[in-house]
Amino acid sequence: MLEVRGLRAGYGEVEILHGMDIDVAEGEVVAVLGSNGVGKSTLNNNLSGIYAPFGGSIRFCGEGIAGANPARIVDLGLIQVPEGRRVFPNLSVRENLELGSYRRGRAARARNLERVTRIFPRLKERYGQMAATLSGGEQQMLAIGRGLMSEPRLLILDEPSLGLSPILVDEMFALIGELNGEGLSILLIEQNAVQSLEAADRAYIIEHGVVAMSGPAAELARSPDLRARYLGL
Amino acid sequence: MDATILGAAVINGLLLGGSYALVAVGLTLIYGVLHIINFAHGSLLMLAMYGAYYLLVKAHIDPYAAIPLMVVAMFAAGYVLYRGLIGRFSHGKDENILLITLGLSIVLENVALFFFKGDSQTITVSYSDRMVALGPALVPLPKLVSFAASLVLCAALAWFIARTETGRAIRAVAKERQGARLVGIDVEKIFAVSYGIGIACLGAAACLLIPSFYVSPSVGNLFVIVAFTIVVLGGMGSFAGALVGALIIGLTESLSGLFLGEALGQIGISLIFILILLFRPTGIFNK
Ligand SMILES: Nc1ncnc2c1ncn2[C@@H]1O[C@H](COP(=O)(O)OP(=O)(O)OP(=O)(O)O)[C@@H](O)[C@H]1O
Ligand SMILES: [Mg+2]
């Protein structure tokens, strides 16, 4: 459903991604791994239309979306839960969730609120609280909940386990499995290579702005080269 | 000091504050969302006052009846100004927006000087001189109407921002632009809408002011300094702060006028401004 071809992207004069090819098929969990500053979030923000690519093409469900505006991309159901959460600090938990369906999923807002608060009962307990006063883990739940409110067809999760305690990290990966089990396609950006490769069907390893390795996640997890560099084994 | 005179000064001060409130609320809304001071605020108020003036003089539309018309017209003017000028030429840089609004105010004022000449105009409506007894004070009816209508409109705006989907989007954009883009909010449009609403406040304020206030090409300056003081006092971007700040500033102006003489009424405002900057630069309503 997502086809990225020869994507070049960066900021101003500086090119960070030098031609990337990435695919996500319907129902897949695809992991994108790479060290800090390699351009993973840059990739996401070009997919979401926050920045316009320098070159290459991005197709989502058959439609070219390279350089499209973010609202159009949300319309199509490509939803990103960004790094650093980016919840609305001055809005209540409930309002944050409601704005998740500002553009997409408005008709089923009430039903989706039900669903999200069933997935994250903690959010229900904090319904009237300002998002700024939530703990980091709760903010991450809120960010994912807000993403789910838009009824994503493909959900991009940018380092969802960042800053979470080991138990919450496990819960996060369990949730990824559950959502995928319900048919949701997921593009998972992570530092946590071990668990990501377990959760994913396929994976891409990014180095120096290009895809250095790719393939079925289970295969990559056995690759000696990768084990040495990313898994510290 | 005679208690009656003091009571009358307090009442007059509050009424005065009410007429500042809408101007200040518009300024604080624009600041809260766009993070810039709208230097064109005063000259757009002046323009709106001429609008209300000519609607009465040429089209015989009572200023109070003209409120809906002026609110819509000024909203449209603000929206188009933002889309066509401020947003387009600022390239996302706050200092550019600042310069553009400053330039805009100079242009508007000079255009007004050219078309309307320098002298001030006043209007007379049937209720211009009607007085109403309010406790110890005898106040002009237009001032009482202006006060009440200001409060009602501020409350309506606060409701809109707190309760509607667009209001939520405005608050979201004010603090988290990228998050807003990711849920599909058109951030540039929300900027334009917010600027439009801030300017629409001036349309209402103009209609409420014109029955009891003169209009001249420089009349906006009078209000913009006061409104800026109110916004700083109440905390930049705070709605409730702007409202309470307006009442405090109105009181200050009235009371210092009483104690120091009419001409020195504004000194109290400058004093408050300096004291706030020294002791509570984030304003009384912000932590
Ligand atoms: N807005 C920006 N303007 C200029 N340069 C940027 C901007 N955002 C990121 N960069 C640069 O682009 C490069 C890639 O950043 P990016 O955030 O995509 O990395 P990342 O792979 O997501 O890293 P991390 O794992 O730390 O999140 C970095 O060198 C960063 O400094
Ligand atoms: Mg990143």
Short mmCIF file of N, CA and C in Angstrom, two decimals, chain A residues 45 48 50 70-71 74 80 82 86-91 95 98-100 102-103 106 109 146, chain B residues 162-163 165-166 168-169 171-186 190:
data_model
loop_
_atom_site.label_atom_id
_atom_site.label_comp_id
_atom_site.label_asym_id
_atom_site.label_seq_id
_atom_site.Cartn_x
_atom_site.Cartn_y
_atom_site.Cartn_z
N ASN A 45 8.53 12.35 8.22
CA ASN A 45 7.93 13.67 8.01
C ASN A 45 7.77 13.99 6.53
N SER A 48 4.56 12.08 5.72
CA SER A 48 3.37 12.76 6.25
C SER A 48 3.12 14.13 5.64
N ILE A 50 4.93 16.85 6.11
CA ILE A 50 5.43 17.97 6.90
C ILE A 50 6.53 18.69 6.11
N PRO A 70 -0.24 17.87 4.39
CA PRO A 70 -0.48 16.87 5.43
C PRO A 70 -1.96 16.49 5.55
N ALA A 71 -2.85 17.44 5.35
CA ALA A 71 -4.28 17.15 5.51
C ALA A 71 -4.74 16.11 4.49
N VAL A 74 -3.53 12.74 5.59
CA VAL A 74 -4.38 12.23 6.67
C VAL A 74 -5.69 11.70 6.09
N GLN A 80 0.63 9.41 11.28
CA GLN A 80 1.90 9.28 12.00
C GLN A 80 1.74 9.62 13.48
N PRO A 82 4.14 10.82 16.04
CA PRO A 82 5.50 11.33 15.87
C PRO A 82 6.40 11.08 17.07
N ARG A 86 4.21 15.00 20.69
CA ARG A 86 3.52 16.14 20.08
C ARG A 86 2.03 16.18 20.35
N VAL A 87 1.66 15.82 21.59
CA VAL A 87 0.25 15.98 21.98
C VAL A 87 0.01 17.47 22.23
N PHE A 88 -1.25 17.86 22.33
CA PHE A 88 -1.57 19.27 22.56
C PHE A 88 -1.57 19.52 24.06
N PRO A 89 -0.54 20.18 24.57
CA PRO A 89 -0.35 20.26 26.02
C PRO A 89 -1.45 21.02 26.74
N ASN A 90 -2.04 21.99 26.04
CA ASN A 90 -3.03 22.88 26.65
C ASN A 90 -4.46 22.36 26.46
N LEU A 91 -4.59 21.16 25.92
CA LEU A 91 -5.92 20.57 25.74
C LEU A 91 -6.06 19.36 26.66
N GLU A 95 -10.02 16.13 24.64
CA GLU A 95 -9.95 17.01 23.46
C GLU A 95 -8.84 16.58 22.51
N GLU A 98 -10.26 13.75 20.62
CA GLU A 98 -11.27 14.22 19.67
C GLU A 98 -10.63 14.85 18.43
N LEU A 99 -9.53 15.60 18.68
CA LEU A 99 -8.88 16.23 17.52
C LEU A 99 -8.21 15.20 16.62
N GLY A 100 -7.96 14.00 17.16
CA GLY A 100 -7.46 12.94 16.30
C GLY A 100 -8.39 12.69 15.12
N TYR A 102 -10.21 15.06 13.73
CA TYR A 102 -10.54 16.38 13.15
C TYR A 102 -10.81 16.26 11.67
N ARG A 103 -10.02 15.42 11.03
CA ARG A 103 -10.04 15.36 9.58
C ARG A 103 -10.61 14.03 9.07
N ARG A 106 -14.35 11.35 11.65
CA ARG A 106 -15.22 12.23 12.43
C ARG A 106 -16.57 11.56 12.72
N ARG A 109 -16.56 9.19 15.67
CA ARG A 109 -15.77 9.71 16.78
C ARG A 109 -16.12 9.06 18.11
N ARG A 146 -4.57 9.16 19.92
CA ARG A 146 -4.97 10.22 18.99
C ARG A 146 -4.80 9.74 17.55
N ALA B 162 -13.56 27.56 23.45
CA ALA B 162 -13.54 26.42 24.38
C ALA B 162 -14.34 25.23 23.86
N ARG B 163 -15.39 25.48 23.09
CA ARG B 163 -16.35 24.41 22.85
C ARG B 163 -16.45 23.91 21.42
N GLU B 165 -15.21 22.82 17.46
CA GLU B 165 -14.12 22.09 16.82
C GLU B 165 -13.05 23.08 16.32
N THR B 166 -13.48 24.18 15.71
CA THR B 166 -12.52 25.17 15.24
C THR B 166 -11.77 25.79 16.43
N ARG B 168 -11.10 24.33 19.27
CA ARG B 168 -10.10 23.34 19.70
C ARG B 168 -8.88 23.38 18.78
N ALA B 169 -9.15 23.47 17.47
CA ALA B 169 -8.05 23.50 16.51
C ALA B 169 -7.19 24.74 16.73
N ARG B 171 -6.72 26.33 19.56
CA ARG B 171 -5.90 26.12 20.75
C ARG B 171 -4.78 25.13 20.48
N ALA B 172 -5.07 24.11 19.68
CA ALA B 172 -4.04 23.12 19.36
C ALA B 172 -2.91 23.77 18.57
N VAL B 173 -3.26 24.57 17.58
CA VAL B 173 -2.25 25.22 16.75
C VAL B 173 -1.41 26.20 17.58
N ALA B 174 -2.06 26.83 18.57
CA ALA B 174 -1.35 27.81 19.39
C ALA B 174 -0.13 27.18 20.07
N LYS B 175 -0.25 25.91 20.46
CA LYS B 175 0.84 25.31 21.24
C LYS B 175 1.60 24.21 20.53
N GLU B 176 1.03 23.60 19.52
CA GLU B 176 1.69 22.42 18.93
C GLU B 176 1.36 22.32 17.44
N ARG B 177 2.13 23.06 16.66
CA ARG B 177 1.81 23.18 15.24
C ARG B 177 2.02 21.87 14.49
N GLN B 178 3.13 21.19 14.79
CA GLN B 178 3.40 19.96 14.04
C GLN B 178 2.38 18.88 14.38
N GLY B 179 2.05 18.79 15.68
CA GLY B 179 1.00 17.84 16.08
C GLY B 179 -0.30 18.15 15.35
N ALA B 180 -0.59 19.44 15.20
CA ALA B 180 -1.81 19.85 14.52
C ALA B 180 -1.79 19.41 13.06
N ARG B 181 -0.65 19.60 12.41
CA ARG B 181 -0.54 19.17 11.00
C ARG B 181 -0.79 17.68 10.89
N LEU B 182 -0.29 16.92 11.87
CA LEU B 182 -0.38 15.46 11.78
C LEU B 182 -1.80 14.93 11.99
N VAL B 183 -2.69 15.74 12.57
CA VAL B 183 -4.09 15.29 12.61
C VAL B 183 -4.89 15.90 11.45
N GLY B 184 -4.17 16.59 10.56
CA GLY B 184 -4.83 17.10 9.36
C GLY B 184 -5.40 18.50 9.49
N ILE B 185 -4.99 19.22 10.55
CA ILE B 185 -5.43 20.61 10.68
C ILE B 185 -4.61 21.46 9.70
N ASP B 186 -5.30 22.29 8.92
CA ASP B 186 -4.62 23.20 8.00
C ASP B 186 -4.14 24.40 8.83
N ILE B 190 -5.86 28.04 9.96
CA ILE B 190 -6.18 28.39 11.34
C ILE B 190 -5.54 29.72 11.72
#
